Amino acid sequence: MSQGTLYVLPTSPRSFILEDLVKYYKLDIKISDEKDERYQHYFPLGKTPAFIGAKGYALTEVIAIARYLFSLVPADQVKGVLGKNGAQYASILQWESLINQEWIGAWVPTFYLAVGKAPFNKKVNDENLAKLNTIGGILETRLHDYTFLVGERITFADLFAVAAISVALKTTLGAPFLAKFPNINRWFKTVSQSPFWNGRFEGFEAVKEPLTFTPPKKEKKKETNAAAAADAAPKAPKAKAADAADEAGDEPAPSAPKPKHPLEALGKPKNPLDEWKRVYSNEETREVAIPWFWKNQYDAEDWSLWKVDYKYNDELTLTFMSNNLIGGFFNRLSASTKYMFGCLVVYGENNNNGITGAFLVRGQDYVPAFDVAPDWESYEFTKLDASKPEDKEFIENMFAWDKPVEVNGEKRVISDGKVFK
Ligand SMILES: N[C@@H](CCC(=O)N[C@@H](CS)C(=O)NCC(=O)O)C(=O)O
């Protein structure tokens, strides 16, 4: 019988290191990336990794779970990976804790800011990047004097740190970080080749240009003044006033009454969106929701249908980052929630993917619904005609997103997506 279930978020270093530990030591543990009912029962915080063992023994916190998993490995196989004495054991915990708390804690905000999952804030971005560099300096000094973080052989401290640093090298720190810290570079190469990873880092390359906040293309061109040019990480246009006040130490001006959404002027539609959103969320998409949509929701007078394509697919890298980009866009569209519904999907694979989808929009123009998001011009909008079978099929495929999508005559598998509702 399996010794338990490990709940993971596969893209997260806190999770994939435990997955690799389970695989490397051939532990009889089920890995699940689905938060099933048992998970919900035991883990109200909703975080991963999490573990449920025999008789309902439940654990959260990556460091604790790692220790429990090691306790299931025969002692002669663990060898020195947890240190050869009490002092080494404690030093390993020290590095793990530093990386888990301080490094990952600083990297996550830089990543969220870069992919638009958090509203851009230069101060927060700069502070966290500076902190990552300070920790880089601490590791560099240590690795100047020692081959590995704790003594002269690989321990779990090295493995954990490599997992956490790898995601930063793929995103907001990239190759310039390794160029600055040659000992980290040397150590990262060695540790990432350990058989522990079973080839996870084969062909690993840090991104040459670290991910940073990118304003919509049009805005980029407009920013010609020296101040904007000197700004290493340009701000979103809408964040500017607030940031300027922040930097000057000003109190923000009292807020004016919230302006009405321009689509209010169209009055109430015959079929408001709420019922459709409920049906879509609760019913089988193909069997019930889509027929309901055509029968009860869509009418060509009140609503229009749009194909939405990201314009810069060639700049996308990892599929989960493309999906986060959609998440950020949807957050910034929230002022238009009452006026539209839609799905955007990520098709393809890492380093070869794109974003497309379909939206139902109040009125006959897409601009008033979409221009609430500063990056709306990074997307291309094409009107769809529900009386054309191919357009109708596209909309249904996007709402259901259960089949490959055809892009330039090629069928592409949908790897992820989000619903705007
Ligand atoms: N202190 C926890 C942190 C766990 C954590 O924040 N996990 C992230 C993924 S790496 C998560 O579940 N995020 C989702 C959320 O915060 O809702 C640990 O060390 O394991």
Tab-separated table of C-alpha atoms and ligand atoms in Angstrom:
chain	number	residue	atom	x	y	z
A	1	MET	CA	0.000	0.000	0.000
A	2	SER	CA	1.206	3.480	-0.853
A	3	GLN	CA	2.797	5.350	2.045
A	4	GLY	CA	0.884	8.517	1.296
A	5	THR	CA	0.074	11.257	-1.177
A	6	LEU	CA	2.259	14.232	-1.947
A	7	TYR	CA	0.308	17.215	-3.277
A	8	VAL	CA	2.346	19.394	-5.584
A	9	LEU	CA	2.354	22.378	-7.870
A	10	PRO	CA	4.705	20.846	-10.463
A	11	THR	CA	6.234	24.140	-11.644
A	12	SER	CA	7.202	25.230	-8.144
A	13	PRO	CA	10.679	24.386	-6.806
A	14	ARG	CA	9.251	23.603	-3.360
A	15	SER	CA	7.201	20.907	-5.016
A	16	PHE	CA	9.443	19.527	-7.718
A	17	ILE	CA	12.333	18.925	-5.334
A	18	LEU	CA	10.056	16.661	-3.269
A	19	GLU	CA	8.770	14.916	-6.385
A	20	ASP	CA	12.355	14.238	-7.405
A	21	LEU	CA	13.196	13.034	-3.901
A	22	VAL	CA	10.302	10.538	-4.037
A	23	LYS	CA	11.437	9.317	-7.458
A	24	TYR	CA	15.150	9.166	-6.693
A	25	TYR	CA	14.692	7.094	-3.546
A	26	LYS	CA	11.843	5.090	-5.162
A	27	LEU	CA	9.405	5.845	-2.347
A	28	ASP	CA	5.947	4.401	-2.628
A	29	ILE	CA	4.192	7.741	-2.574
A	30	LYS	CA	1.491	8.995	-4.888
A	31	ILE	CA	2.042	12.404	-6.431
A	32	SER	CA	-1.009	14.522	-7.110
A	33	ASP	CA	-1.347	17.943	-8.627
A	34	GLU	CA	-5.053	17.970	-7.899
A	35	LYS	CA	-6.397	19.393	-4.669
A	36	ASP	CA	-8.983	16.682	-4.036
A	37	GLU	CA	-11.465	16.493	-1.163
A	38	ARG	CA	-8.940	14.946	1.234
A	39	TYR	CA	-6.529	17.769	0.507
A	40	GLN	CA	-9.261	20.348	1.123
A	41	HIS	CA	-10.136	18.654	4.392
A	42	TYR	CA	-6.605	18.736	5.772
A	43	PHE	CA	-5.154	21.926	4.296
A	44	PRO	CA	-7.401	24.981	4.617
A	45	LEU	CA	-4.503	27.278	3.616
A	46	GLY	CA	-4.539	25.704	0.167
A	47	LYS	CA	-0.736	25.661	-0.162
A	48	THR	CA	1.580	23.164	-1.751
A	49	PRO	CA	3.571	21.066	-1.147
A	50	ALA	CA	1.438	19.106	1.300
A	51	PHE	CA	1.503	15.476	2.376
A	52	ILE	CA	-1.008	12.996	3.759
A	53	GLY	CA	0.414	9.726	4.992
A	54	ALA	CA	-1.049	6.591	6.479
A	55	LYS	CA	-3.749	7.080	9.119
A	56	GLY	CA	-4.212	10.694	8.137
A	57	TYR	CA	-0.739	11.886	9.152
A	58	ALA	CA	-0.761	15.320	7.514
A	59	LEU	CA	2.145	17.680	6.922
A	60	THR	CA	2.696	21.018	5.278
A	61	GLU	CA	5.930	23.043	4.852
A	62	VAL	CA	8.477	21.796	2.381
A	63	ILE	CA	11.319	21.451	4.894
A	64	ALA	CA	9.234	19.312	7.240
A	65	ILE	CA	7.899	17.153	4.421
A	66	ALA	CA	11.431	16.605	3.088
A	67	ARG	CA	12.561	15.393	6.510
A	68	TYR	CA	9.648	12.975	6.747
A	69	LEU	CA	10.341	11.605	3.266
A	70	PHE	CA	13.999	11.089	4.190
A	71	SER	CA	12.846	9.180	7.288
A	72	LEU	CA	11.269	6.636	4.906
A	73	VAL	CA	14.581	6.075	3.064
A	74	PRO	CA	16.869	3.313	4.422
A	75	ALA	CA	19.656	5.032	6.412
A	76	ASP	CA	22.472	3.597	4.283
A	77	GLN	CA	20.988	5.252	1.211
A	78	VAL	CA	20.702	8.709	2.776
A	79	LYS	CA	24.469	8.717	3.442
A	80	GLY	CA	25.787	12.263	3.859
A	81	VAL	CA	22.956	14.057	2.081
A	82	LEU	CA	21.628	15.217	5.469
A	83	GLY	CA	25.139	15.867	6.848
A	84	LYS	CA	27.553	13.710	8.735
A	85	ASN	CA	27.027	15.223	12.178
A	86	GLY	CA	24.718	17.473	14.160
A	87	ALA	CA	26.481	20.656	13.093
A	88	GLN	CA	26.180	19.802	9.418
A	89	TYR	CA	22.564	18.772	9.863
A	90	ALA	CA	21.808	22.182	11.380
A	91	SER	CA	23.739	24.013	8.653
A	92	ILE	CA	21.705	22.212	5.999
A	93	LEU	CA	18.509	23.356	7.724
A	94	GLN	CA	19.914	26.867	7.894
A	95	TRP	CA	20.469	27.060	4.117
A	96	GLU	CA	17.129	25.453	3.368
A	97	SER	CA	15.337	27.925	5.588
A	98	LEU	CA	17.214	30.904	4.140
A	99	ILE	CA	16.370	29.825	0.609
A	100	ASN	CA	12.772	28.958	1.404
A	101	GLN	CA	11.977	32.062	3.399
A	102	GLU	CA	14.234	34.782	2.089
A	103	TRP	CA	15.149	33.774	-1.467
A	104	ILE	CA	11.821	32.372	-2.657
A	105	GLY	CA	10.067	35.090	-0.647
A	106	ALA	CA	11.945	37.744	-2.648
A	107	TRP	CA	11.813	36.006	-6.026
A	108	VAL	CA	8.035	35.466	-6.067
A	109	PRO	CA	7.153	39.208	-6.043
A	110	THR	CA	9.648	39.948	-8.837
A	111	PHE	CA	8.084	37.161	-10.876
A	112	TYR	CA	4.495	38.219	-10.171
A	113	LEU	CA	5.358	41.797	-11.112
A	114	ALA	CA	7.069	40.714	-14.315
A	115	VAL	CA	4.177	38.559	-15.511
A	116	GLY	CA	1.537	41.080	-14.464
A	117	LYS	CA	0.116	38.989	-11.637
A	118	ALA	CA	0.606	41.970	-9.335
A	119	PRO	CA	0.200	45.641	-10.279
A	120	PHE	CA	3.617	46.958	-11.176
A	121	ASN	CA	5.395	48.696	-8.316
A	122	LYS	CA	8.960	49.727	-9.011
A	123	LYS	CA	9.914	50.074	-5.355
A	124	VAL	CA	8.807	46.542	-4.469
A	125	ASN	CA	10.510	45.201	-7.594
A	126	ASP	CA	13.807	46.981	-6.898
A	127	GLU	CA	13.855	46.010	-3.228
A	128	ASN	CA	13.310	42.352	-3.965
A	129	LEU	CA	15.849	42.253	-6.779
A	130	ALA	CA	18.358	43.890	-4.417
A	131	LYS	CA	17.586	41.274	-1.775
A	132	LEU	CA	18.143	38.444	-4.257
A	133	ASN	CA	21.494	39.963	-5.110
A	134	THR	CA	22.418	40.239	-1.432
A	135	ILE	CA	21.599	36.568	-0.923
A	136	GLY	CA	23.562	35.854	-4.118
A	137	GLY	CA	26.530	37.582	-2.462
A	138	ILE	CA	26.170	35.413	0.659
A	139	LEU	CA	26.113	32.224	-1.421
A	140	GLU	CA	28.997	33.430	-3.575
A	141	THR	CA	31.218	34.070	-0.541
A	142	ARG	CA	30.399	30.676	0.891
A	143	LEU	CA	31.019	28.914	-2.417
A	144	HIS	CA	34.301	30.727	-2.847
A	145	ASP	CA	35.586	28.914	0.231
A	146	TYR	CA	33.722	25.605	-0.055
A	147	THR	CA	32.806	23.346	-2.966
A	148	PHE	CA	29.237	22.991	-1.708
A	149	LEU	CA	27.107	24.898	0.774
A	150	VAL	CA	27.867	22.550	3.671
A	151	GLY	CA	31.333	21.080	3.390
A	152	GLU	CA	32.828	19.159	0.523
A	153	ARG	CA	29.966	17.031	-0.701
A	154	ILE	CA	26.490	17.630	-2.037
A	155	THR	CA	23.815	17.825	0.621
A	156	PHE	CA	20.124	18.519	0.543
A	157	ALA	CA	20.961	22.208	1.085
A	158	ASP	CA	22.577	22.342	-2.360
A	159	LEU	CA	19.712	20.483	-4.018
A	160	PHE	CA	17.103	22.728	-2.440
A	161	ALA	CA	18.987	25.902	-3.309
A	162	VAL	CA	19.507	24.805	-6.921
A	163	ALA	CA	15.785	24.098	-7.308
A	164	ALA	CA	14.881	27.555	-6.024
A	165	ILE	CA	17.596	29.376	-7.955
A	166	SER	CA	16.727	27.572	-11.206
A	167	VAL	CA	13.326	29.236	-11.474
A	168	ALA	CA	14.874	32.653	-10.924
A	169	LEU	CA	17.463	31.926	-13.619
A	170	LYS	CA	14.617	31.078	-15.998
A	171	THR	CA	12.765	34.293	-15.184
A	172	THR	CA	13.701	37.520	-13.402
A	173	LEU	CA	17.449	36.991	-12.782
A	174	GLY	CA	18.688	35.020	-15.780
A	175	ALA	CA	22.221	34.790	-17.123
A	176	PRO	CA	23.386	38.218	-15.813
A	177	PHE	CA	23.059	36.837	-12.264
A	178	LEU	CA	25.359	33.910	-13.041
A	179	ALA	CA	27.833	36.229	-14.771
A	180	LYS	CA	28.015	38.309	-11.598
A	181	PHE	CA	28.562	35.293	-9.331
A	182	PRO	CA	31.080	32.876	-10.904
A	183	ASN	CA	31.197	30.527	-7.911
A	184	ILE	CA	27.413	30.156	-7.937
A	185	ASN	CA	27.681	29.457	-11.662
A	186	ARG	CA	30.254	26.702	-11.135
A	187	TRP	CA	28.312	25.173	-8.218
A	188	PHE	CA	24.939	25.387	-10.031
A	189	LYS	CA	26.376	23.465	-12.999
A	190	THR	CA	27.756	20.704	-10.758
A	191	VAL	CA	24.732	20.312	-8.499
A	192	SER	CA	22.198	20.440	-11.342
A	193	GLN	CA	23.960	17.443	-12.931
A	194	SER	CA	23.464	15.276	-9.846
A	195	PRO	CA	21.628	11.994	-10.575
A	196	PHE	CA	19.109	13.140	-7.945
A	197	TRP	CA	17.393	15.193	-10.648
A	198	ASN	CA	17.063	12.368	-13.152
A	199	GLY	CA	17.870	14.750	-16.015
A	200	ARG	CA	15.523	17.570	-14.958
A	201	PHE	CA	18.210	20.152	-15.754
A	202	GLU	CA	19.560	18.557	-18.922
A	203	GLY	CA	20.284	21.359	-21.393
A	204	PHE	CA	19.309	23.955	-18.764
A	205	GLU	CA	20.068	27.504	-19.777
A	206	ALA	CA	19.431	30.670	-17.844
A	207	VAL	CA	17.427	33.211	-19.838
A	208	LYS	CA	19.741	35.715	-21.515
A	209	GLU	CA	17.367	38.594	-20.960
A	210	PRO	CA	15.709	38.426	-17.572
A	211	LEU	CA	11.981	38.793	-17.514
A	212	THR	CA	10.919	42.235	-16.453
A	213	PHE	CA	7.753	44.254	-16.590
A	214	THR	CA	7.004	45.156	-20.190
A	215	PRO	CA	4.528	47.897	-20.943
A	216	PRO	CA	2.235	47.400	-23.920
A	217	LYS	CA	4.222	47.864	-27.143
A	218	LYS	CA	2.541	51.086	-28.143
A	219	GLU	CA	3.316	52.718	-24.817
A	220	LYS	CA	6.935	51.662	-25.143
A	221	LYS	CA	7.313	53.747	-28.268
A	222	LYS	CA	5.633	56.749	-26.675
A	223	GLU	CA	8.068	56.796	-23.771
A	224	THR	CA	10.763	58.939	-25.281
A	225	ASN	CA	11.654	61.325	-22.490
A	226	ALA	CA	14.899	60.951	-20.626
A	227	ALA	CA	13.250	60.004	-17.340
A	228	ALA	CA	11.477	57.090	-18.942
A	229	ALA	CA	14.623	56.034	-20.775
A	230	ALA	CA	16.621	56.056	-17.559
A	231	ASP	CA	14.050	53.834	-15.871
A	232	ALA	CA	15.402	50.297	-15.991
A	233	ALA	CA	11.992	48.737	-15.471
A	234	PRO	CA	9.350	50.995	-17.011
A	235	LYS	CA	6.073	51.305	-15.197
A	236	ALA	CA	2.568	50.617	-16.421
A	237	PRO	CA	1.063	53.890	-17.606
A	238	LYS	CA	-1.722	53.738	-15.033
A	239	ALA	CA	0.707	53.180	-12.164
A	240	LYS	CA	2.684	56.341	-12.920
A	241	ALA	CA	0.808	58.939	-10.899
A	242	ALA	CA	0.639	56.734	-7.843
A	243	ASP	CA	4.344	55.893	-8.031
A	244	ALA	CA	5.357	59.506	-8.474
A	245	ALA	CA	3.382	60.439	-5.365
A	246	ASP	CA	4.920	57.542	-3.528
A	247	GLU	CA	8.467	58.552	-4.401
A	248	ALA	CA	7.849	62.154	-3.393
A	249	GLY	CA	6.365	60.997	-0.095
A	250	ASP	CA	3.059	62.691	-0.944
A	251	GLU	CA	-0.280	61.625	0.419
A	252	PRO	CA	-2.313	60.356	-2.516
A	253	ALA	CA	-4.967	62.864	-3.602
A	254	PRO	CA	-8.461	62.136	-2.282
A	255	SER	CA	-10.106	59.947	-4.860
A	256	ALA	CA	-12.712	61.476	-7.155
A	257	PRO	CA	-16.069	59.713	-7.511
A	258	LYS	CA	-15.586	56.575	-9.569
A	259	PRO	CA	-16.409	57.320	-13.224
A	260	LYS	CA	-19.106	55.183	-14.784
A	261	HIS	CA	-18.048	52.473	-17.184
A	262	PRO	CA	-18.763	53.732	-20.738
A	263	LEU	CA	-20.772	50.573	-21.472
A	264	GLU	CA	-23.308	51.650	-18.820
A	265	ALA	CA	-24.613	54.018	-21.500
A	266	LEU	CA	-25.950	51.042	-23.475
A	267	GLY	CA	-28.433	50.305	-20.696
A	268	LYS	CA	-29.423	46.859	-19.512
A	269	PRO	CA	-29.179	44.043	-22.068
A	270	LYS	CA	-32.128	41.698	-22.603
A	271	ASN	CA	-30.002	38.831	-21.313
A	272	PRO	CA	-27.636	39.912	-18.523
A	273	LEU	CA	-24.480	37.845	-18.098
A	274	ASP	CA	-24.931	36.568	-14.550
A	275	GLU	CA	-27.125	33.598	-15.378
A	276	TRP	CA	-24.805	32.532	-18.207
A	277	LYS	CA	-21.782	32.695	-15.917
A	278	ARG	CA	-23.593	30.476	-13.412
A	279	VAL	CA	-24.567	27.969	-16.087
A	280	TYR	CA	-21.038	27.906	-17.505
A	281	SER	CA	-19.525	27.321	-14.050
A	282	ASN	CA	-21.955	24.642	-12.915
A	283	GLU	CA	-23.010	22.661	-15.955
A	284	GLU	CA	-21.244	20.373	-18.411
A	285	THR	CA	-19.770	22.750	-20.992
A	286	ARG	CA	-20.475	20.909	-24.239
A	287	GLU	CA	-23.643	19.137	-23.222
A	288	VAL	CA	-25.499	21.882	-21.372
A	289	ALA	CA	-23.741	25.250	-21.161
A	290	ILE	CA	-22.948	25.866	-24.834
A	291	PRO	CA	-26.474	25.043	-26.121
A	292	TRP	CA	-27.794	27.268	-23.301
A	293	PHE	CA	-25.483	30.071	-24.434
A	294	TRP	CA	-26.836	30.086	-27.992
A	295	LYS	CA	-30.436	29.738	-26.874
A	296	ASN	CA	-30.573	32.109	-23.907
A	297	GLN	CA	-27.537	34.380	-23.821
A	298	TYR	CA	-26.257	35.442	-27.185
A	299	ASP	CA	-28.258	37.833	-29.279
A	300	ALA	CA	-26.535	39.757	-32.006
A	301	GLU	CA	-28.180	43.059	-31.138
A	302	ASP	CA	-26.915	43.351	-27.567
A	303	TRP	CA	-23.685	41.392	-27.842
A	304	SER	CA	-20.746	40.830	-30.163
A	305	LEU	CA	-18.257	37.971	-30.360
A	306	TRP	CA	-14.509	38.435	-30.725
A	307	LYS	CA	-11.473	36.332	-31.431
A	308	VAL	CA	-8.628	37.594	-29.235
A	309	ASP	CA	-4.999	36.808	-30.093
A	310	TYR	CA	-1.853	37.797	-28.262
A	311	LYS	CA	0.346	39.756	-30.692
A	312	TYR	CA	3.734	38.726	-29.362
A	313	ASN	CA	3.564	34.945	-29.205
A	314	ASP	CA	7.182	34.696	-30.342
A	315	GLU	CA	8.241	36.313	-27.057
A	316	LEU	CA	6.477	33.723	-24.882
A	317	THR	CA	8.652	31.122	-23.161
A	318	LEU	CA	7.264	28.732	-20.537
A	319	THR	CA	3.572	27.799	-20.889
A	320	PHE	CA	2.835	28.441	-17.215
A	321	MET	CA	4.224	31.950	-17.652
A	322	SER	CA	1.965	32.518	-20.667
A	323	ASN	CA	-0.948	31.437	-18.522
A	324	ASN	CA	0.141	33.870	-15.813
A	325	LEU	CA	0.226	36.582	-18.458
A	326	ILE	CA	-3.433	35.820	-19.194
A	327	GLY	CA	-4.150	35.940	-15.443
A	328	GLY	CA	-2.566	39.382	-15.173
A	329	PHE	CA	-4.511	40.642	-18.192
A	330	PHE	CA	-7.767	39.337	-16.707
A	331	ASN	CA	-7.008	41.050	-13.374
A	332	ARG	CA	-6.540	44.330	-15.181
A	333	LEU	CA	-9.799	43.803	-17.094
A	334	SER	CA	-11.792	43.422	-13.878
A	335	ALA	CA	-13.628	46.755	-14.335
A	336	SER	CA	-15.330	45.167	-17.360
A	337	THR	CA	-16.446	41.933	-15.676
A	338	LYS	CA	-20.110	42.942	-15.967
A	339	TYR	CA	-19.807	43.518	-19.685
A	340	MET	CA	-18.067	40.470	-21.027
A	341	PHE	CA	-17.229	36.803	-20.734
A	342	GLY	CA	-14.513	34.848	-22.457
A	343	CYS	CA	-11.738	32.288	-22.424
A	344	LEU	CA	-8.093	32.636	-23.403
A	345	VAL	CA	-6.026	29.498	-23.816
A	346	VAL	CA	-2.326	28.729	-24.087
A	347	TYR	CA	-1.578	26.336	-26.931
A	348	GLY	CA	1.699	24.587	-27.642
A	349	GLU	CA	4.623	23.782	-25.405
A	350	ASN	CA	7.444	25.528	-23.541
A	351	ASN	CA	9.311	27.914	-25.843
A	352	ASN	CA	6.790	27.399	-28.643
A	353	ASN	CA	3.383	28.539	-27.504
A	354	GLY	CA	0.747	31.156	-28.130
A	355	ILE	CA	-2.381	32.686	-26.661
A	356	THR	CA	-5.773	32.817	-28.351
A	357	GLY	CA	-9.417	32.801	-27.322
A	358	ALA	CA	-12.950	34.060	-27.718
A	359	PHE	CA	-15.005	36.692	-25.912
A	360	LEU	CA	-18.619	37.752	-25.722
A	361	VAL	CA	-18.715	41.545	-25.358
A	362	ARG	CA	-21.572	43.957	-24.575
A	363	GLY	CA	-22.287	46.157	-27.591
A	364	GLN	CA	-20.729	45.996	-31.035
A	365	ASP	CA	-17.278	47.398	-30.244
A	366	TYR	CA	-14.516	45.659	-28.317
A	367	VAL	CA	-12.609	48.808	-27.334
A	368	PRO	CA	-14.698	50.113	-24.385
A	369	ALA	CA	-14.675	46.672	-22.775
A	370	PHE	CA	-10.958	46.016	-23.217
A	371	ASP	CA	-9.294	49.401	-22.897
A	372	VAL	CA	-9.669	49.320	-19.096
A	373	ALA	CA	-6.504	47.159	-19.128
A	374	PRO	CA	-3.326	49.121	-19.930
A	375	ASP	CA	-1.966	46.221	-21.991
A	376	TRP	CA	-5.089	45.660	-24.144
A	377	GLU	CA	-3.222	46.752	-27.271
A	378	SER	CA	-0.914	43.770	-26.939
A	379	TYR	CA	-3.867	41.761	-28.250
A	380	GLU	CA	-5.489	41.642	-31.658
A	381	PHE	CA	-9.282	41.564	-31.917
A	382	THR	CA	-11.198	40.025	-34.821
A	383	LYS	CA	-14.970	40.113	-34.966
A	384	LEU	CA	-16.639	36.707	-35.195
A	385	ASP	CA	-19.892	35.961	-36.916
A	386	ALA	CA	-21.949	33.314	-35.114
A	387	SER	CA	-23.915	32.593	-38.289
A	388	LYS	CA	-20.731	31.215	-39.881
A	389	PRO	CA	-20.215	27.561	-38.841
A	390	GLU	CA	-16.421	27.961	-38.572
A	391	ASP	CA	-16.723	30.988	-36.266
A	392	LYS	CA	-19.362	29.280	-34.165
A	393	GLU	CA	-17.181	26.199	-33.827
A	394	PHE	CA	-14.183	28.325	-32.808
A	395	ILE	CA	-16.204	29.988	-30.050
A	396	GLU	CA	-17.465	26.650	-28.771
A	397	ASN	CA	-13.961	25.171	-28.847
A	398	MET	CA	-12.603	28.100	-26.901
A	399	PHE	CA	-15.361	27.934	-24.290
A	400	ALA	CA	-14.864	24.177	-23.894
A	401	TRP	CA	-11.100	24.105	-24.652
A	402	ASP	CA	-11.160	20.324	-24.744
A	403	LYS	CA	-9.720	19.809	-28.234
A	404	PRO	CA	-6.610	21.042	-30.035
A	405	VAL	CA	-6.976	24.482	-31.596
A	406	GLU	CA	-6.088	25.120	-35.236
A	407	VAL	CA	-3.478	27.838	-35.644
A	408	ASN	CA	-2.201	28.662	-39.139
A	409	GLY	CA	-3.509	25.347	-40.410
A	410	GLU	CA	-1.753	23.384	-37.676
A	411	LYS	CA	-3.506	21.579	-34.815
A	412	ARG	CA	-1.995	22.731	-31.508
A	413	VAL	CA	-2.651	21.088	-28.160
A	414	ILE	CA	-4.094	23.402	-25.497
A	415	SER	CA	-1.913	23.236	-22.417
A	416	ASP	CA	-3.646	25.743	-20.165
A	417	GLY	CA	-6.127	28.569	-20.104
A	418	LYS	CA	-8.274	30.886	-18.025
A	419	VAL	CA	-11.890	31.944	-17.982
A	420	PHE	CA	-12.831	35.583	-17.629
A	421	LYS	CA	-16.084	35.690	-15.715
B	1	LIG	N1	5.803	27.967	3.900
B	1	LIG	C1	5.362	27.085	2.866
B	1	LIG	C2	5.074	27.892	1.636
B	1	LIG	C3	4.220	27.132	0.657
B	1	LIG	C4	3.792	27.999	-0.517
B	1	LIG	O1	3.711	29.236	-0.421
B	1	LIG	N2	3.510	27.352	-1.617
B	1	LIG	C5	3.068	28.061	-2.808
B	1	LIG	C6	3.597	27.352	-4.032
B	1	LIG	S1	5.356	27.285	-3.969
B	1	LIG	C7	1.560	28.016	-2.872
B	1	LIG	O2	0.934	27.061	-2.473
B	1	LIG	N3	0.993	29.083	-3.379
B	1	LIG	C8	-0.415	29.155	-3.601
B	1	LIG	C9	-1.034	30.090	-2.661
B	1	LIG	O3	-0.319	30.832	-1.972
B	1	LIG	O4	-2.272	30.096	-2.624
B	1	LIG	C10	6.469	26.050	2.601
B	1	LIG	O5	7.605	26.345	2.919
B	1	LIG	O6	6.187	24.945	2.115
